[in-house]
Short mmCIF file of C-alpha atoms in Angstrom, two decimals:
data_model
loop_
_atom_site.label_atom_id
_atom_site.label_comp_id
_atom_site.label_asym_id
_atom_site.label_seq_id
_atom_site.Cartn_x
_atom_site.Cartn_y
_atom_site.Cartn_z
CA UNK A 94 -11.42 -4.81 29.81
CA UNK A 95 -10.24 -5.23 33.46
CA UNK A 96 -8.72 -2.58 35.57
CA UNK A 97 -9.04 0.54 33.63
CA UNK A 98 -12.73 1.46 34.25
CA UNK A 99 -15.70 1.24 32.09
CA UNK A 100 -15.31 4.61 30.26
CA UNK A 101 -11.64 4.06 29.24
CA UNK A 102 -12.49 0.37 28.47
CA UNK A 103 -15.17 1.78 26.08
CA UNK A 104 -12.66 4.08 24.45
CA UNK A 105 -10.23 1.21 23.76
CA UNK A 106 -12.97 -1.15 22.70
CA UNK A 107 -13.07 -0.05 18.95
CA UNK A 108 -9.18 -0.09 18.97
CA UNK A 109 -8.68 -3.59 20.41
CA UNK A 110 -11.38 -5.43 18.46
CA UNK A 111 -9.58 -5.96 15.11
CA UNK A 112 -12.78 -6.04 12.91
CA UNK A 113 -13.88 -2.57 14.39
CA UNK A 114 -10.34 -1.01 14.14
CA UNK A 115 -10.01 -2.28 10.47
CA UNK A 116 -13.36 -0.88 9.53
CA UNK A 117 -12.60 2.54 11.00
CA UNK A 118 -9.15 2.73 9.43
CA UNK A 119 -10.42 1.73 5.96
CA UNK A 120 -13.30 4.24 6.14
CA UNK A 121 -10.95 6.94 7.31
CA UNK A 122 -8.46 6.27 4.46
CA UNK A 123 -11.25 6.36 1.90
CA UNK A 124 -12.84 9.59 3.14
CA UNK A 125 -9.44 11.31 3.64
CA UNK A 126 -8.29 10.24 0.16
CA UNK A 127 -11.15 11.91 -1.36
CA UNK A 128 -10.71 15.17 0.32
CA UNK A 129 -12.09 17.42 3.13
CA UNK A 130 -15.60 17.70 1.73
CA UNK A 131 -15.79 13.75 1.79
CA UNK A 132 -14.39 13.67 5.32
CA UNK A 133 -17.04 16.15 6.58
CA UNK A 134 -19.88 14.32 4.86
CA UNK A 135 -18.59 11.07 6.40
CA UNK A 136 -18.84 12.54 9.86
CA UNK A 137 -22.32 13.71 9.14
CA UNK A 138 -23.41 10.22 8.54
CA UNK A 139 -21.11 8.50 11.12
CA UNK A 140 -21.93 10.44 14.23
CA UNK A 141 -25.74 10.16 14.28
CA UNK A 142 -25.63 6.57 13.18
CA UNK A 143 -23.07 5.79 15.89
CA UNK A 144 -25.25 7.18 18.66
CA UNK A 145 -28.44 5.56 17.34
CA UNK A 146 -26.55 2.20 17.02
CA UNK A 147 -25.09 2.31 20.49
CA UNK A 148 -28.57 3.21 21.88
CA UNK A 149 -30.01 0.13 20.07
CA UNK A 150 -27.09 -2.08 20.89
CA UNK A 151 -28.68 -3.45 24.04
CA UNK A 152 -31.87 -4.30 22.25
CA UNK A 153 -32.60 -7.50 20.08
CA UNK A 154 -31.11 -5.52 17.22
CA UNK A 155 -27.71 -5.65 18.78
CA UNK A 156 -25.28 -8.65 18.34
CA UNK A 157 -22.37 -9.74 16.24
CA UNK A 158 -21.91 -7.80 12.99
CA UNK A 159 -18.49 -9.03 12.21
CA UNK A 160 -19.31 -10.56 8.76
CA UNK A 161 -20.76 -7.18 7.59
CA UNK A 162 -17.91 -5.26 9.16
CA UNK A 163 -15.41 -7.44 7.31
CA UNK A 164 -17.27 -7.02 4.02
CA UNK A 165 -17.33 -3.29 4.59
CA UNK A 166 -13.65 -3.19 5.26
CA UNK A 167 -12.94 -5.26 2.16
CA UNK A 168 -15.04 -3.05 -0.08
CA UNK A 169 -13.67 0.23 1.35
CA UNK A 170 -10.06 -1.08 1.19
CA UNK A 171 -10.63 -1.99 -2.49
CA UNK A 172 -11.95 1.49 -3.21
CA UNK A 173 -8.93 3.07 -1.48
CA UNK A 174 -6.69 0.90 -3.84
CA UNK A 175 -8.70 2.00 -6.88
CA UNK A 176 -8.49 5.69 -5.88
CA UNK A 177 -11.78 6.53 -7.77
CA UNK A 178 -13.30 9.94 -7.59
CA UNK A 179 -16.44 8.71 -5.81
CA UNK A 180 -19.39 11.09 -5.53
CA UNK A 181 -19.23 12.82 -2.12
CA UNK A 182 -22.94 11.97 -1.61
CA UNK A 183 -21.85 8.35 -0.95
CA UNK A 184 -19.79 9.18 2.08
CA UNK A 185 -22.52 9.93 4.58
CA UNK A 186 -24.02 6.61 3.63
CA UNK A 187 -20.62 4.81 4.03
CA UNK A 188 -20.16 6.58 7.36
CA UNK A 189 -23.52 5.82 8.67
CA UNK A 190 -23.28 2.03 7.57
CA UNK A 191 -19.92 1.42 9.29
CA UNK A 192 -20.95 3.36 12.43
CA UNK A 193 -24.19 1.51 12.65
CA UNK A 194 -22.53 -1.97 12.33
CA UNK A 195 -19.82 -1.08 14.73
CA UNK A 196 -22.23 0.31 17.36
CA UNK A 197 -24.64 -2.69 17.19
CA UNK A 198 -21.66 -4.96 17.74
CA UNK A 199 -20.38 -3.02 20.82
CA UNK A 200 -22.97 -3.79 23.47
CA UNK A 201 -21.40 -4.39 26.93
CA UNK A 202 -22.83 -7.30 28.82
CA UNK A 203 -23.85 -7.76 32.36
CA UNK A 204 -23.45 -4.17 33.53
CA UNK A 205 -25.64 -1.76 35.64
CA UNK A 206 -27.03 1.17 33.83
CA UNK A 207 -24.30 3.64 35.01
CA UNK A 208 -21.21 1.62 33.91
CA UNK A 209 -23.20 0.56 30.80
CA UNK A 210 -23.61 4.24 29.80
CA UNK A 211 -20.12 5.01 30.59
CA UNK A 212 -18.90 2.22 28.35
CA UNK A 213 -21.09 3.25 25.49
CA UNK A 214 -19.87 7.01 25.83
CA UNK A 215 -16.35 5.79 25.80
CA UNK A 216 -16.91 3.58 22.75
CA UNK A 217 -18.47 6.48 20.87
CA UNK A 218 -15.54 8.65 21.71
CA UNK A 219 -12.91 6.02 20.84
CA UNK A 220 -14.57 5.17 17.50
CA UNK A 221 -14.95 8.82 16.47
CA UNK A 222 -11.34 9.68 17.59
CA UNK A 223 -10.00 6.77 15.59
CA UNK A 224 -11.90 7.80 12.45
CA UNK A 225 -10.92 11.49 12.98
CA UNK A 226 -7.21 10.63 13.24
CA UNK A 227 -7.06 8.33 10.28
CA UNK A 228 -9.23 10.53 8.02
CA UNK A 229 -7.09 13.62 8.89
CA UNK A 230 -3.80 11.74 8.26
CA UNK A 231 -5.16 10.47 4.96
CA UNK A 232 -6.53 13.88 3.94
CA UNK A 233 -3.09 15.42 4.52
CA UNK A 234 -1.35 12.73 2.42
CA UNK A 235 -0.76 14.94 -0.68
CA UNK A 236 2.72 13.83 -1.88
CA UNK A 237 2.94 11.10 -4.45
CA UNK A 238 4.50 8.62 -2.08
CA UNK A 239 1.94 9.34 0.58
CA UNK A 240 -0.88 8.67 -1.90
CA UNK A 241 0.80 5.35 -2.90
CA UNK A 242 1.13 4.46 0.85
CA UNK A 243 -2.66 4.94 1.20
CA UNK A 244 -3.30 2.57 -1.71
CA UNK A 245 -0.94 0.02 -0.20
CA UNK A 246 -2.69 0.20 3.20
CA UNK A 247 -6.07 -0.16 1.48
CA UNK A 248 -4.80 -3.39 -0.18
CA UNK A 249 -3.54 -4.70 3.20
CA UNK A 250 -6.92 -4.01 4.84
CA UNK A 251 -8.90 -5.59 1.91
CA UNK A 252 -6.71 -8.65 1.85
CA UNK A 253 -6.92 -9.14 5.64
CA UNK A 254 -10.73 -8.75 5.66
CA UNK A 255 -11.17 -11.05 2.72
CA UNK A 256 -9.11 -13.81 4.30
CA UNK A 257 -10.93 -13.69 7.64
CA UNK A 258 -14.36 -13.50 5.93
CA UNK A 259 -13.32 -16.66 4.02
CA UNK A 260 -12.11 -18.27 7.29
CA UNK A 261 -15.31 -17.62 9.14
CA UNK A 262 -17.99 -18.20 6.45
CA UNK A 263 -16.50 -20.12 3.53
CA UNK A 264 -14.63 -22.93 5.44
CA UNK A 265 -16.34 -26.29 4.85
CA UNK B 27 6.67 21.17 15.21
CA UNK B 28 3.84 21.47 12.76
CA UNK B 29 0.46 19.78 13.55
CA UNK B 30 0.70 17.70 10.37
CA UNK B 31 4.12 16.24 11.54
CA UNK B 32 2.69 15.52 14.99
CA UNK B 33 -0.23 13.66 13.39
CA UNK B 34 2.13 11.60 11.22
CA UNK B 35 4.30 10.69 14.12
CA UNK B 36 1.12 9.73 16.16
CA UNK B 37 -0.12 7.70 13.25
CA UNK B 38 3.09 5.77 13.00
CA UNK B 39 3.19 5.30 16.80
CA UNK B 40 -0.26 3.59 16.54
CA UNK B 41 1.11 1.23 13.81
CA UNK B 42 4.11 0.14 15.93
CA UNK B 43 2.44 0.14 19.33
CA UNK B 44 1.90 -3.11 21.14
CA UNK B 45 -0.88 -4.03 23.55
CA UNK B 46 -0.38 -3.07 27.18
CA UNK B 47 -0.10 -6.13 29.20
CA UNK B 48 -2.89 -5.11 31.65
CA UNK B 49 -5.49 -5.10 28.85
CA UNK B 50 -5.55 -8.86 28.47
CA UNK B 51 -5.55 -8.59 24.65
CA UNK B 52 -3.06 -11.41 24.46
CA UNK B 53 -4.97 -13.32 21.75
CA UNK B 54 -4.93 -10.15 19.46
CA UNK B 55 -1.25 -9.27 20.26
CA UNK B 56 -0.14 -12.88 19.96
CA UNK B 57 -2.08 -13.42 16.82
CA UNK B 58 -0.63 -10.26 15.26
CA UNK B 59 2.93 -11.15 16.18
CA UNK B 60 2.57 -14.65 14.87
CA UNK B 61 1.18 -13.39 11.55
CA UNK B 62 4.02 -10.82 11.36
CA UNK B 63 6.76 -13.48 11.93
CA UNK B 64 5.21 -16.05 9.71
CA UNK B 65 6.42 -14.78 6.29
CA UNK B 66 9.70 -13.75 7.72
CA UNK B 67 10.47 -17.15 9.01
CA UNK B 68 10.06 -19.01 5.63
CA UNK B 69 12.98 -18.39 3.34
CA UNK B 70 11.06 -19.28 0.32
CA UNK B 71 8.52 -16.64 1.08
CA UNK B 72 11.09 -14.10 1.91
CA UNK B 73 12.99 -14.64 -1.24
CA UNK B 74 9.83 -14.21 -3.37
CA UNK B 75 8.49 -11.16 -1.47
CA UNK B 76 11.82 -9.28 -1.75
CA UNK B 77 12.13 -10.31 -5.54
CA UNK B 78 8.59 -8.66 -6.08
CA UNK B 79 9.94 -5.41 -4.72
CA UNK B 80 13.32 -5.59 -6.52
CA UNK B 81 11.67 -6.44 -9.87
CA UNK B 82 9.31 -3.48 -9.35
CA UNK B 83 12.16 -1.18 -9.10
CA UNK B 84 13.38 -2.40 -12.45
CA UNK B 85 10.07 -2.02 -14.11
CA UNK B 86 9.67 1.64 -13.26
CA UNK B 87 7.48 3.98 -11.23
CA UNK B 88 4.07 2.48 -11.85
CA UNK B 89 5.24 -1.09 -11.09
CA UNK B 90 6.81 0.11 -7.83
CA UNK B 91 3.45 0.42 -6.29
CA UNK B 92 1.27 -1.77 -8.57
CA UNK B 93 2.96 -5.02 -7.86
CA UNK B 94 3.00 -4.65 -4.07
CA UNK B 95 -0.76 -3.76 -4.19
CA UNK B 96 -1.72 -6.49 -6.45
CA UNK B 97 0.19 -9.11 -4.46
CA UNK B 98 -1.69 -8.98 -1.19
CA UNK B 99 -5.06 -8.72 -2.90
CA UNK B 100 -4.47 -11.79 -4.98
CA UNK B 101 -2.83 -13.56 -2.08
CA UNK B 102 -6.04 -13.19 -0.15
CA UNK B 103 -7.98 -14.70 -3.02
CA UNK B 104 -5.51 -17.67 -2.89
CA UNK B 105 -5.94 -17.82 0.91
CA UNK B 106 -9.73 -17.86 0.55
CA UNK B 107 -9.40 -20.73 -1.95
CA UNK B 108 -7.33 -22.70 0.53
CA UNK B 109 -9.81 -22.02 3.38
CA UNK B 110 -12.71 -22.93 1.19
CA UNK B 111 -11.02 -26.35 0.57
CA UNK B 112 -10.29 -25.72 -3.07
CA UNK B 113 -7.22 -27.83 -3.76
CA UNK B 114 -4.45 -26.28 -5.88
CA UNK B 115 -1.94 -28.78 -6.95
CA UNK B 116 1.84 -28.07 -6.35
CA UNK B 117 1.61 -25.19 -4.03
CA UNK B 118 5.08 -25.75 -2.67
CA UNK B 119 6.44 -26.02 -6.23
CA UNK B 120 4.61 -22.86 -7.19
CA UNK B 121 6.19 -20.94 -4.24
CA UNK B 122 9.58 -22.26 -5.08
CA UNK B 123 9.10 -21.47 -8.77
CA UNK B 124 8.17 -17.82 -7.84
CA UNK B 125 11.60 -17.29 -6.22
CA UNK B 126 13.35 -18.91 -9.24
CA UNK B 127 11.38 -16.97 -11.98
CA UNK B 128 11.26 -13.60 -10.23
CA UNK B 129 15.05 -13.91 -9.39
CA UNK B 130 15.79 -14.72 -13.03
CA UNK B 131 13.69 -11.70 -14.16
CA UNK B 132 15.82 -9.51 -11.90
CA UNK B 133 19.09 -11.11 -13.06
CA UNK B 134 18.15 -10.59 -16.70
CA UNK B 135 16.78 -7.09 -15.96
CA UNK B 136 13.63 -8.16 -17.85
CA UNK B 137 11.22 -5.39 -18.58
CA UNK B 138 8.05 -7.03 -19.98
CA UNK B 139 4.78 -5.00 -20.38
CA UNK B 140 3.48 -4.13 -17.02
CA UNK B 141 0.33 -6.26 -17.43
CA UNK B 142 2.45 -9.32 -18.06
CA UNK B 143 4.50 -8.58 -14.91
CA UNK B 144 1.23 -8.10 -12.99
CA UNK B 145 -0.34 -11.37 -14.16
CA UNK B 146 2.98 -13.29 -13.39
CA UNK B 147 3.21 -11.85 -9.89
CA UNK B 148 -0.48 -12.37 -9.26
CA UNK B 149 -0.34 -16.03 -10.35
CA UNK B 150 2.51 -16.68 -7.87
CA UNK B 151 0.57 -14.75 -5.17
CA UNK B 152 -2.17 -17.39 -5.34
CA UNK B 153 0.22 -20.10 -4.21
CA UNK B 154 1.62 -17.98 -1.40
CA UNK B 155 -1.85 -17.10 -0.26
CA UNK B 156 -3.02 -20.73 -0.36
CA UNK B 157 -0.12 -21.77 1.86
CA UNK B 158 -0.75 -18.97 4.32
CA UNK B 159 -4.57 -19.58 4.26
CA UNK B 160 -4.32 -23.16 5.34
CA UNK B 161 -2.51 -22.09 8.54
CA UNK B 162 -4.98 -19.34 9.40
CA UNK B 163 -7.51 -21.56 11.28
CA UNK B 164 -4.87 -22.30 13.96
CA UNK B 165 -4.32 -18.59 14.84
CA UNK B 166 -5.69 -17.29 18.13
CA UNK B 167 -7.06 -14.16 16.57
CA UNK B 168 -7.41 -14.81 12.75
CA UNK B 169 -7.89 -11.15 11.78
CA UNK B 170 -4.93 -9.97 13.85
CA UNK B 171 -2.91 -12.84 12.40
CA UNK B 172 -3.81 -12.05 8.84
CA UNK B 173 -3.20 -8.34 9.40
CA UNK B 174 0.24 -9.30 10.71
CA UNK B 175 1.35 -11.46 7.76
CA UNK B 176 -0.09 -9.09 5.11
CA UNK B 177 1.83 -6.24 6.71
CA UNK B 178 4.96 -8.46 7.00
CA UNK B 179 4.53 -9.33 3.32
CA UNK B 180 4.23 -5.62 2.44
CA UNK B 181 7.34 -4.76 4.62
CA UNK B 182 9.33 -7.46 2.74
CA UNK B 183 8.16 -5.82 -0.63
CA UNK B 184 9.22 -2.48 0.77
CA UNK B 185 12.74 -3.86 1.64
CA UNK B 186 13.07 -5.11 -1.92
CA UNK B 187 11.86 -1.82 -3.42
CA UNK B 188 14.30 0.17 -1.16
CA UNK B 189 17.33 -2.04 -2.26
CA UNK B 190 15.98 -1.94 -5.84
CA UNK B 191 16.08 1.93 -5.95
CA UNK B 192 19.93 1.38 -6.24
CA UNK B 193 19.32 0.60 -9.93
CA UNK B 194 19.72 4.34 -10.68
CA UNK B 195 23.46 3.92 -10.39
CA UNK B 196 25.61 1.48 -12.49
CA UNK B 197 27.14 -0.22 -9.46
CA UNK B 198 23.65 -0.47 -7.76
CA UNK B 199 22.23 -2.02 -10.95
CA UNK B 200 24.90 -4.71 -10.75
CA UNK B 201 24.31 -5.34 -7.05
CA UNK B 202 20.56 -5.62 -7.68
CA UNK B 203 21.00 -8.08 -10.52
CA UNK B 204 23.45 -10.03 -8.43
CA UNK B 205 20.81 -10.29 -5.70
CA UNK B 206 18.36 -11.50 -8.34
CA UNK B 207 20.83 -14.29 -9.14
CA UNK B 208 21.08 -15.30 -5.53
CA UNK B 209 17.30 -15.39 -5.24
CA UNK B 210 17.08 -17.45 -8.46
CA UNK B 211 19.66 -19.94 -7.16
CA UNK B 212 17.79 -20.19 -3.86
CA UNK B 213 14.58 -20.77 -5.82
CA UNK B 214 16.13 -23.55 -7.75
CA UNK B 215 17.18 -25.12 -4.39
CA UNK B 216 13.67 -24.74 -3.00
CA UNK B 217 12.36 -26.28 -6.23
CA UNK B 218 14.66 -29.26 -5.90
CA UNK B 219 13.37 -29.78 -2.32
CA UNK B 220 9.69 -29.43 -3.32
CA UNK B 221 10.01 -31.83 -6.18
#
């Protein structure tokens, strides 16, 4: 992203890449909908996996993870719609999976070590801030209409992810 | 102001925010706006989407959220079928029929069992999704485009639900049923054009 510096570009990266933003929002909605215990467990899986994934993003393990991110968004969106009481033990796994995919898909290209590190630090901050905000808003949604709004948002996310997955990988 | 209120305002701000021009995210912003405008610019789509919300208001509290949740999910399946090259005959006829049938349901204040209403709405959603899906490949940013048109569809449902809440009052009930009549007539006209 031109003109705003590597660190701020990194912060904005998860927010301006639609597949990343969608995966973060759906994960945040799911965790928050299940309650604070699930939110905390999601962070426990998310943060270490994000750091490991960003560290590995420059290696041959890095690269496009968009198909898997879309699948993750569709599944989490559908779980938000169903509003099941999922075991909280699932949330660190879900958090780690989304963080790892997002991080491996976030490698900056053609940069010296300093700007590269600044971009990755910004990406980590931006991704976690996005998850934090959405999960907190979702967790505070306690009124009936707010719970319905979460399910509607889940259906929108699942529908969009399904369509784009179909576009990219099912088109003849 | 309480922290929770600030967070809600911040969240809504994120939803309505547009990309800053300096960030060269034109493809994403353009794709999103195109998707957002697409359902609004086709009267057959608008009539059917608003009708889903209006009918939900007639059917009661569960239908109010169930139909607008089912619709985009099934619409995505229809879109995926379109993208995968699966031919569904009479897509335009199906879209026109959705406005006619749903408008008639509102006019008659029909209250079938919820699962029947769900199946009916879902089957119409397949046609709408198929039509949207075939236009997706031309979008600059397909995910932003699809997010835009799914959100626009949801907002059209919401406008129908908001208006449909008038059914609590006798005058409002008449106004909603009259709107159903207008939608049904429009659907009949769309159907005439499609055939």
